[in-house]
Structures are given as structure tokens and as C-alpha cells.
Amino acid sequence: MAGHSTYEPQNAGAKWLERRLPVLSLVHGSFVAFPTPKNLNYWWTFGGIAFFVLVVQLITGIVLVMHYTPNDALAFASVEHIMRDVNYGWLMRYLHSNGASMFFFAVYIHIFRGMYYGSYKEPREIAWILGVLLFFLMVLTAFMGYVLPWGQMSLWGATVITSLFSAVPVVGEAITTWLWGGFAVGNPTLNRFFSLHYLLPFVILGVVMLHIWAFHVAGNNNPVGVDPKSDKDTVPFHPYYTLKDLFAIVVFMILFSWFVFYLPNYLGHADNYIPANPMVTPAHIVPEWFLLPFYAILRAITFDIGPIPSKLGGVIAMGGAIAILFVLPWLDTSKVRSANYRPVYRFFFWLFFFTTIMLGWLGSKPAEQPYIAWIQFFTVLYFAHFLIVLPVLGLIETPRKVPDSINDAVLGKSSDAA
Amino acid sequence: MEHTDTAEPSRRDFLYIATGAVGAVGAGALAWPFIHQMNPDASALALASIEVDVSAVEVGQSITVVWRGKPVFIRQRTEKEIAEATEVPIADLPDQFARNANLEEGADASDANRASTGKEAWLVMVGVCTHLGCVPLGESGDFGGWFCPCHGSHYDTAGRIRKGPAPENMLVPPYKFSGDDVVVIG
């Protein structure tokens, strides 16, 4: 599918470079002449949108570090200094803090698109696994970034999440002490989080390259879920998808700007404008919105499971909620990729979507009834989707007839007519 | 390659494996400083001991002091609070150990074992929820003790976990009364 590059260097300089490092033909083969299914819809633009936001985060982040001070006595004030004194500091910080939300928003749509159209299925499992790894790295990076302003939510969010490791039997306490560099979250913790928050985005960038490489080996999936069979099924990536992606990015920028310029603190928490105080925990600790579904699952386990105490059970459930995504390609037993041809799966896909939205909403609620009971209900649905629905559905569902080719589907020769 | 085909391991095979093994041990030894540098440094480890004057703490009042970067609650409990804590059968407690650094490990979670020895009105404990490290709120929760707002753990008037996700009673730090009104923690 990757196709051999037809790139011929045109000028002397390009020829000289091509003989020594064929990077121009690599780019040409991957992002210019790359044969791409001609039926990709706008849901396919969110990979490019996510990459755009990653670049925004890298640039604004590097700028913020020029003015930020990673020290528990100075960090909060240095962020206020960025907001009040630094030229356009407010813009850089609001772009960066809202950029994190935009990044997750784009990536969640990207992930749901992959689930709806079965993009994780053979032969794109590695691309999917690298994608889940990217999501995990994003969660780590965002969590550490939220700690850096050293407000109340920074400190207590860091305390709660690092304390998760204390649930590990025997070595739990040693691990948390090691993570903190002390007996509580403090200056050593802030310093190491800063170091890693700067490092991880570059790791993400590297894994993004592998992610693209992996799905370029098999070629893009598409809404029909049938691999291209002839030249009639594909168009070159440039200009068709470079411009489609660019258009989508511009539309996305409107949403991004709306938050940055009109609702810059809407997605944050007011308590993070109170300097960190290790003596007082805010009445209601919530993570950022994009982590709420996982936070809800953490709180779902309020009972001991055999020898596993509830605290460890919650941590296992939360870790499992992400870990189970790694094996998704092997849990779905259906050979049909696209949900367009799987009427029953389509229902369960939307049920799963609804489940994650509800878990997100419940994750923002206090740890009281009736919320806990609803969290438990939706946590069961979350795991049942992967462990029961997907394996069983592939065996009992009768899919609609899949078109013979992308071209047939595009020209309306649908399976029903045939 | 050929030397691996012979039945007898050669002197060269031995040297390869020995060199690789020494290299692996060296890499492991070198990794340790890079891991250990993240553990608490000498300044954090310098075990701070603090003296607290509690003469102003009346019955039914508590104060919070800082010890090793963590809050420590010191409370002079009311008769009612002591009675409530004493009445609970130990078998009903989710965590039946005292978690008192001043007693032997495995001591049961009776009210006497949680409170200050010989001064049962006084309760001194690290004010950190044993679930995920938040600071619980005093005089609240279903058992009139402490309530952790993060994930809903309820502690009783002896700081013992009664309901919610926390696995253990709040820790009683090493401390002693020096005189009637001074508590030395650490």
C-alpha cells in the first residue's frame, strides 16, 4: 500500500541530497504521492488536528519555560508574572492550558473514530497500540503539567494521583516516597515533574512518527473498511488531504480561539488560583475534564474483592480501563471493520460512547450516593463492552453485505442494491 | 560463528559470556545512582523533631501542626467522643490495628491504644488520609470524627477508618508528652 515513491529529484541540490540521505523521497512518498482512500470523511481529519495541537503545545511550552520558575516558593508567582508582566504571556499560557484540553478533545474523537470504523483491526494493530501508548503518554504529560502552576489543585491532584502507588502491596510506600523525593509532595516533586513535562512531549513526537509509519505500511483505513483494490479507490495525499486537513484545522482553530479568548478558565478549576497549601485540602478535588471518566472508575471500587483491598481494586480498575485498550484488536472477533455494516455493533458503540460521557460527568460529582452507584453501573458497562460485547458480537452478529470496493461504495453501488 | 558449532564451549565463548555479564552488572550498578537520586535527600531525611505547646488547647479543640511537611492533628477529646470510641467492638473495625508508632506492631485498635498513653483525652495523629493522602476535615463525617472530602472516607473520634475507601486508621506518629502541656513529635 505504501507504494513505491515515484519521486525524481529535479535540481542538482536535491539530487545531491537524495544520493546521501533520501529524506526528500521519504517525505514525498509519505505525504505527497501517498495513495489515500478517496472516501475519507471529516472524522479522519482529527489525527492531523491532534498533530497541529501537539505543535502548538511544544511551541507555547518552550516559550513559557523562558519565564517560569520551577520552585515551590516561586512557581505560583512566576505563573502570575507570566499572566501580568510578560509580553503576551497571558496568550501563551491560555494557549497552552486550553491547548491541553483541545489536544485531548481531538484525540478522543480520533480514538472513537478508530473504534467506530474498526481501524484497530488486522493489519493495523501496531498503529492502534502505539496510539494507546500515545494517549497514555499524553495523560502523564498533562497530569505533570497541571502540577507546575503550584496551586491548590496542582498540589492535591499530585498528592492523590501519586498516592495511587501506595496501593501496591509491600513496596507501595517506598514507591510513593521515591516519586515525591520526600514524605509528601513538595519542591523535589515539582522539580522532577517539570523535567519530565518538558521531556515527554518530545517522546510523544517520536511515537507519533512511529504511529504514522505503522498505518502507512497498511495504508489508511476508510469509512467502508475495505482496503483499496485499484487506483480508482485512492487519491494522492497531496493536495487532496493536505488541504482537507488544513481546512479542518482552521475550523478547529475557531473552537480553540473561542476558549482562549472568551472562556480561558472555563475548563480549569478556580481553586488552582489559590497557592498550594499542604495543610488544607480543597473541599472537592477534581482532575481536568479529560481525565474524569478514569477518575470515576477509580472511585467505583468501594468494596474489597477477595484479598484485594478496595483501594488497590480502584487503582487496578482505573489502570485496566486504559490497559484494556491495548488488547482491543484481539477482543473484537468480527472481521468486518466499519460499523456502517454492523447494525448491532453500532448500537453498542453509541452505548459505549454514552457510557464514557456519563462516567466523565459522574467523575466530577462528590463521592456520595447516588453517584457512586451510578459510577459502578457505568463501570460495569465500560468493561462489559470490551470483555463481553465485542468478543460475543463478532460471533453472533450478521453484518450487512460490505461493498466490493471503495469505488463501488462511493458510486452508490451499495450492498443492498447488489 | 563456527566456534558455537563445536560441542565443547570454547575459551572464547567463556570470555564472551563473562564480558557480557560484567557489562550487565556494571550497567545495573550505574543505573542505581540515577534511580536513587530521586529518593528523599539528606535535608529531607534529617528527621525533624518538633515541640508543641498545647496548653491553649481546651477540651473539644484541636490544632494542626506541621511535621516533616505533613499536618499533624492534636486534639483534646470530649468525654462523649472518648465514650463513643471506646464502645465500638474492635471486631467491627475495618482496620483492627492501632497504627501507633509508639506501640508494638500488631497492637489492636482499641481507643486506649490510639490515644496518648495515660492521657486518653489526647489524640495525636498524622492528618493524612490513608487512602490517597488528602487532609481530612475535623468534626465531620458519619462518626463525628474526620471526613476526607476527596473520596469520602469517614474516620471516628479515635481517627479509625469506619467507612469509605481508606484501608487503614490514620497513623499515630512517634511522640511523647514532655510535661503536662508540651508534646514532642518525632
JSON list of C-alpha atoms in Angstrom, two decimals, chain A residues 113-212:
[
{"chain": "A", "resi": 113, "resn": "ARG", "atom": "CA", "xyz": [-13.38, 7.23, 15.05]},
{"chain": "A", "resi": 114, "resn": "GLY", "atom": "CA", "xyz": [-10.92, 4.32, 15.17]},
{"chain": "A", "resi": 115, "resn": "MET", "atom": "CA", "xyz": [-13.40, 2.33, 17.26]},
{"chain": "A", "resi": 116, "resn": "TYR", "atom": "CA", "xyz": [-16.40, 3.10, 15.03]},
{"chain": "A", "resi": 117, "resn": "TYR", "atom": "CA", "xyz": [-14.64, 2.21, 11.80]},
{"chain": "A", "resi": 118, "resn": "GLY", "atom": "CA", "xyz": [-12.62, -0.71, 13.20]},
{"chain": "A", "resi": 119, "resn": "SER", "atom": "CA", "xyz": [-9.30, 0.94, 12.37]},
{"chain": "A", "resi": 120, "resn": "TYR", "atom": "CA", "xyz": [-7.56, -1.19, 15.00]},
{"chain": "A", "resi": 121, "resn": "LYS", "atom": "CA", "xyz": [-8.22, -4.43, 13.14]},
{"chain": "A", "resi": 122, "resn": "GLU", "atom": "CA", "xyz": [-5.73, -6.51, 11.21]},
{"chain": "A", "resi": 123, "resn": "PRO", "atom": "CA", "xyz": [-3.29, -5.31, 9.85]},
{"chain": "A", "resi": 124, "resn": "ARG", "atom": "CA", "xyz": [-3.29, -2.03, 11.83]},
{"chain": "A", "resi": 125, "resn": "GLU", "atom": "CA", "xyz": [-2.92, -3.41, 15.37]},
{"chain": "A", "resi": 126, "resn": "ILE", "atom": "CA", "xyz": [0.51, -1.86, 15.93]},
{"chain": "A", "resi": 127, "resn": "ALA", "atom": "CA", "xyz": [-0.71, 1.57, 14.83]},
{"chain": "A", "resi": 128, "resn": "TRP", "atom": "CA", "xyz": [-3.56, 1.19, 17.34]},
{"chain": "A", "resi": 129, "resn": "ILE", "atom": "CA", "xyz": [-1.25, 0.04, 20.17]},
{"chain": "A", "resi": 130, "resn": "LEU", "atom": "CA", "xyz": [1.11, 2.95, 19.53]},
{"chain": "A", "resi": 131, "resn": "GLY", "atom": "CA", "xyz": [-1.95, 5.21, 19.61]},
{"chain": "A", "resi": 132, "resn": "VAL", "atom": "CA", "xyz": [-2.96, 3.90, 23.04]},
{"chain": "A", "resi": 133, "resn": "LEU", "atom": "CA", "xyz": [0.63, 4.41, 24.19]},
{"chain": "A", "resi": 134, "resn": "LEU", "atom": "CA", "xyz": [0.44, 7.99, 22.90]},
{"chain": "A", "resi": 135, "resn": "PHE", "atom": "CA", "xyz": [-2.78, 8.51, 24.84]},
{"chain": "A", "resi": 136, "resn": "PHE", "atom": "CA", "xyz": [-1.11, 7.19, 28.00]},
{"chain": "A", "resi": 137, "resn": "LEU", "atom": "CA", "xyz": [1.90, 9.48, 27.50]},
{"chain": "A", "resi": 138, "resn": "MET", "atom": "CA", "xyz": [-0.50, 12.39, 26.99]},
{"chain": "A", "resi": 139, "resn": "VAL", "atom": "CA", "xyz": [-2.23, 11.60, 30.29]},
{"chain": "A", "resi": 140, "resn": "LEU", "atom": "CA", "xyz": [1.13, 11.54, 32.09]},
{"chain": "A", "resi": 141, "resn": "THR", "atom": "CA", "xyz": [2.27, 14.77, 30.48]},
{"chain": "A", "resi": 142, "resn": "ALA", "atom": "CA", "xyz": [-0.99, 16.61, 31.14]},
{"chain": "A", "resi": 143, "resn": "PHE", "atom": "CA", "xyz": [-1.03, 15.45, 34.77]},
{"chain": "A", "resi": 144, "resn": "MET", "atom": "CA", "xyz": [2.51, 16.73, 35.38]},
{"chain": "A", "resi": 145, "resn": "GLY", "atom": "CA", "xyz": [1.78, 19.97, 33.55]},
{"chain": "A", "resi": 146, "resn": "TYR", "atom": "CA", "xyz": [-1.20, 20.67, 35.78]},
{"chain": "A", "resi": 147, "resn": "VAL", "atom": "CA", "xyz": [1.11, 20.44, 38.82]},
{"chain": "A", "resi": 148, "resn": "LEU", "atom": "CA", "xyz": [3.51, 23.15, 37.61]},
{"chain": "A", "resi": 149, "resn": "PRO", "atom": "CA", "xyz": [1.44, 26.29, 38.49]},
{"chain": "A", "resi": 150, "resn": "TRP", "atom": "CA", "xyz": [1.58, 25.03, 42.11]},
{"chain": "A", "resi": 151, "resn": "GLY", "atom": "CA", "xyz": [-1.96, 25.98, 43.02]},
{"chain": "A", "resi": 152, "resn": "GLN", "atom": "CA", "xyz": [-4.22, 24.02, 45.34]},
{"chain": "A", "resi": 153, "resn": "MET", "atom": "CA", "xyz": [-5.43, 21.67, 42.59]},
{"chain": "A", "resi": 154, "resn": "SER", "atom": "CA", "xyz": [-1.83, 21.18, 41.45]},
{"chain": "A", "resi": 155, "resn": "LEU", "atom": "CA", "xyz": [-0.66, 20.07, 44.88]},
{"chain": "A", "resi": 156, "resn": "TRP", "atom": "CA", "xyz": [-3.65, 17.96, 45.82]},
{"chain": "A", "resi": 157, "resn": "GLY", "atom": "CA", "xyz": [-4.12, 16.44, 42.39]},
{"chain": "A", "resi": 158, "resn": "ALA", "atom": "CA", "xyz": [-0.46, 15.41, 42.53]},
{"chain": "A", "resi": 159, "resn": "THR", "atom": "CA", "xyz": [-0.92, 14.04, 46.05]},
{"chain": "A", "resi": 160, "resn": "VAL", "atom": "CA", "xyz": [-3.95, 11.94, 45.15]},
{"chain": "A", "resi": 161, "resn": "ILE", "atom": "CA", "xyz": [-2.52, 10.53, 41.94]},
{"chain": "A", "resi": 162, "resn": "THR", "atom": "CA", "xyz": [0.95, 9.73, 43.29]},
{"chain": "A", "resi": 163, "resn": "SER", "atom": "CA", "xyz": [-0.68, 8.17, 46.35]},
{"chain": "A", "resi": 164, "resn": "LEU", "atom": "CA", "xyz": [-2.28, 5.66, 43.99]},
{"chain": "A", "resi": 165, "resn": "PHE", "atom": "CA", "xyz": [1.04, 3.86, 44.01]},
{"chain": "A", "resi": 166, "resn": "SER", "atom": "CA", "xyz": [0.82, 3.36, 47.78]},
{"chain": "A", "resi": 167, "resn": "ALA", "atom": "CA", "xyz": [-1.87, 0.79, 46.98]},
{"chain": "A", "resi": 168, "resn": "VAL", "atom": "CA", "xyz": [0.81, -1.53, 45.61]},
{"chain": "A", "resi": 169, "resn": "PRO", "atom": "CA", "xyz": [1.42, -4.27, 48.19]},
{"chain": "A", "resi": 170, "resn": "VAL", "atom": "CA", "xyz": [4.71, -4.30, 50.17]},
{"chain": "A", "resi": 171, "resn": "VAL", "atom": "CA", "xyz": [6.66, -1.69, 48.15]},
{"chain": "A", "resi": 172, "resn": "GLY", "atom": "CA", "xyz": [3.85, 0.89, 47.78]},
{"chain": "A", "resi": 173, "resn": "GLU", "atom": "CA", "xyz": [5.14, 3.29, 50.44]},
{"chain": "A", "resi": 174, "resn": "ALA", "atom": "CA", "xyz": [8.71, 3.10, 49.10]},
{"chain": "A", "resi": 175, "resn": "ILE", "atom": "CA", "xyz": [7.46, 3.90, 45.59]},
{"chain": "A", "resi": 176, "resn": "THR", "atom": "CA", "xyz": [5.49, 6.99, 46.68]},
{"chain": "A", "resi": 177, "resn": "THR", "atom": "CA", "xyz": [8.42, 8.28, 48.73]},
{"chain": "A", "resi": 178, "resn": "TRP", "atom": "CA", "xyz": [10.66, 7.77, 45.72]},
{"chain": "A", "resi": 179, "resn": "LEU", "atom": "CA", "xyz": [8.22, 9.60, 43.43]},
{"chain": "A", "resi": 180, "resn": "TRP", "atom": "CA", "xyz": [7.92, 12.51, 45.88]},
{"chain": "A", "resi": 181, "resn": "GLY", "atom": "CA", "xyz": [11.57, 12.76, 46.88]},
{"chain": "A", "resi": 182, "resn": "GLY", "atom": "CA", "xyz": [10.28, 13.36, 50.40]},
{"chain": "A", "resi": 183, "resn": "PHE", "atom": "CA", "xyz": [7.46, 12.44, 52.75]},
{"chain": "A", "resi": 184, "resn": "ALA", "atom": "CA", "xyz": [4.84, 14.49, 50.94]},
{"chain": "A", "resi": 185, "resn": "VAL", "atom": "CA", "xyz": [4.52, 16.23, 47.56]},
{"chain": "A", "resi": 186, "resn": "GLY", "atom": "CA", "xyz": [6.95, 19.13, 47.73]},
{"chain": "A", "resi": 187, "resn": "ASN", "atom": "CA", "xyz": [9.71, 21.00, 45.95]},
{"chain": "A", "resi": 188, "resn": "PRO", "atom": "CA", "xyz": [11.59, 17.87, 44.77]},
{"chain": "A", "resi": 189, "resn": "THR", "atom": "CA", "xyz": [8.32, 16.59, 43.25]},
{"chain": "A", "resi": 190, "resn": "LEU", "atom": "CA", "xyz": [7.71, 19.88, 41.45]},
{"chain": "A", "resi": 191, "resn": "ASN", "atom": "CA", "xyz": [11.23, 19.88, 40.01]},
{"chain": "A", "resi": 192, "resn": "ARG", "atom": "CA", "xyz": [11.11, 16.35, 38.65]},
{"chain": "A", "resi": 193, "resn": "PHE", "atom": "CA", "xyz": [7.63, 16.86, 37.19]},
{"chain": "A", "resi": 194, "resn": "PHE", "atom": "CA", "xyz": [8.92, 19.95, 35.41]},
{"chain": "A", "resi": 195, "resn": "SER", "atom": "CA", "xyz": [11.84, 17.98, 33.97]},
{"chain": "A", "resi": 196, "resn": "LEU", "atom": "CA", "xyz": [9.58, 15.18, 32.75]},
{"chain": "A", "resi": 197, "resn": "HIS", "atom": "CA", "xyz": [6.88, 17.54, 31.49]},
{"chain": "A", "resi": 198, "resn": "TYR", "atom": "CA", "xyz": [9.49, 19.05, 29.20]},
{"chain": "A", "resi": 199, "resn": "LEU", "atom": "CA", "xyz": [10.82, 15.65, 28.10]},
{"chain": "A", "resi": 200, "resn": "LEU", "atom": "CA", "xyz": [7.61, 13.70, 27.41]},
{"chain": "A", "resi": 201, "resn": "PRO", "atom": "CA", "xyz": [6.20, 15.83, 24.55]},
{"chain": "A", "resi": 202, "resn": "PHE", "atom": "CA", "xyz": [9.32, 15.02, 22.54]},
{"chain": "A", "resi": 203, "resn": "VAL", "atom": "CA", "xyz": [8.84, 11.34, 23.32]},
{"chain": "A", "resi": 204, "resn": "ILE", "atom": "CA", "xyz": [5.24, 11.79, 22.12]},
{"chain": "A", "resi": 205, "resn": "LEU", "atom": "CA", "xyz": [6.55, 13.37, 18.92]},
{"chain": "A", "resi": 206, "resn": "GLY", "atom": "CA", "xyz": [8.77, 10.34, 18.33]},
{"chain": "A", "resi": 207, "resn": "VAL", "atom": "CA", "xyz": [5.96, 7.87, 18.96]},
{"chain": "A", "resi": 208, "resn": "VAL", "atom": "CA", "xyz": [3.69, 9.90, 16.63]},
{"chain": "A", "resi": 209, "resn": "MET", "atom": "CA", "xyz": [6.24, 9.25, 13.86]},
{"chain": "A", "resi": 210, "resn": "LEU", "atom": "CA", "xyz": [6.11, 5.50, 14.58]},
{"chain": "A", "resi": 211, "resn": "HIS", "atom": "CA", "xyz": [2.28, 5.69, 14.70]},
{"chain": "A", "resi": 212, "resn": "ILE", "atom": "CA", "xyz": [2.19, 7.29, 11.23]}
]
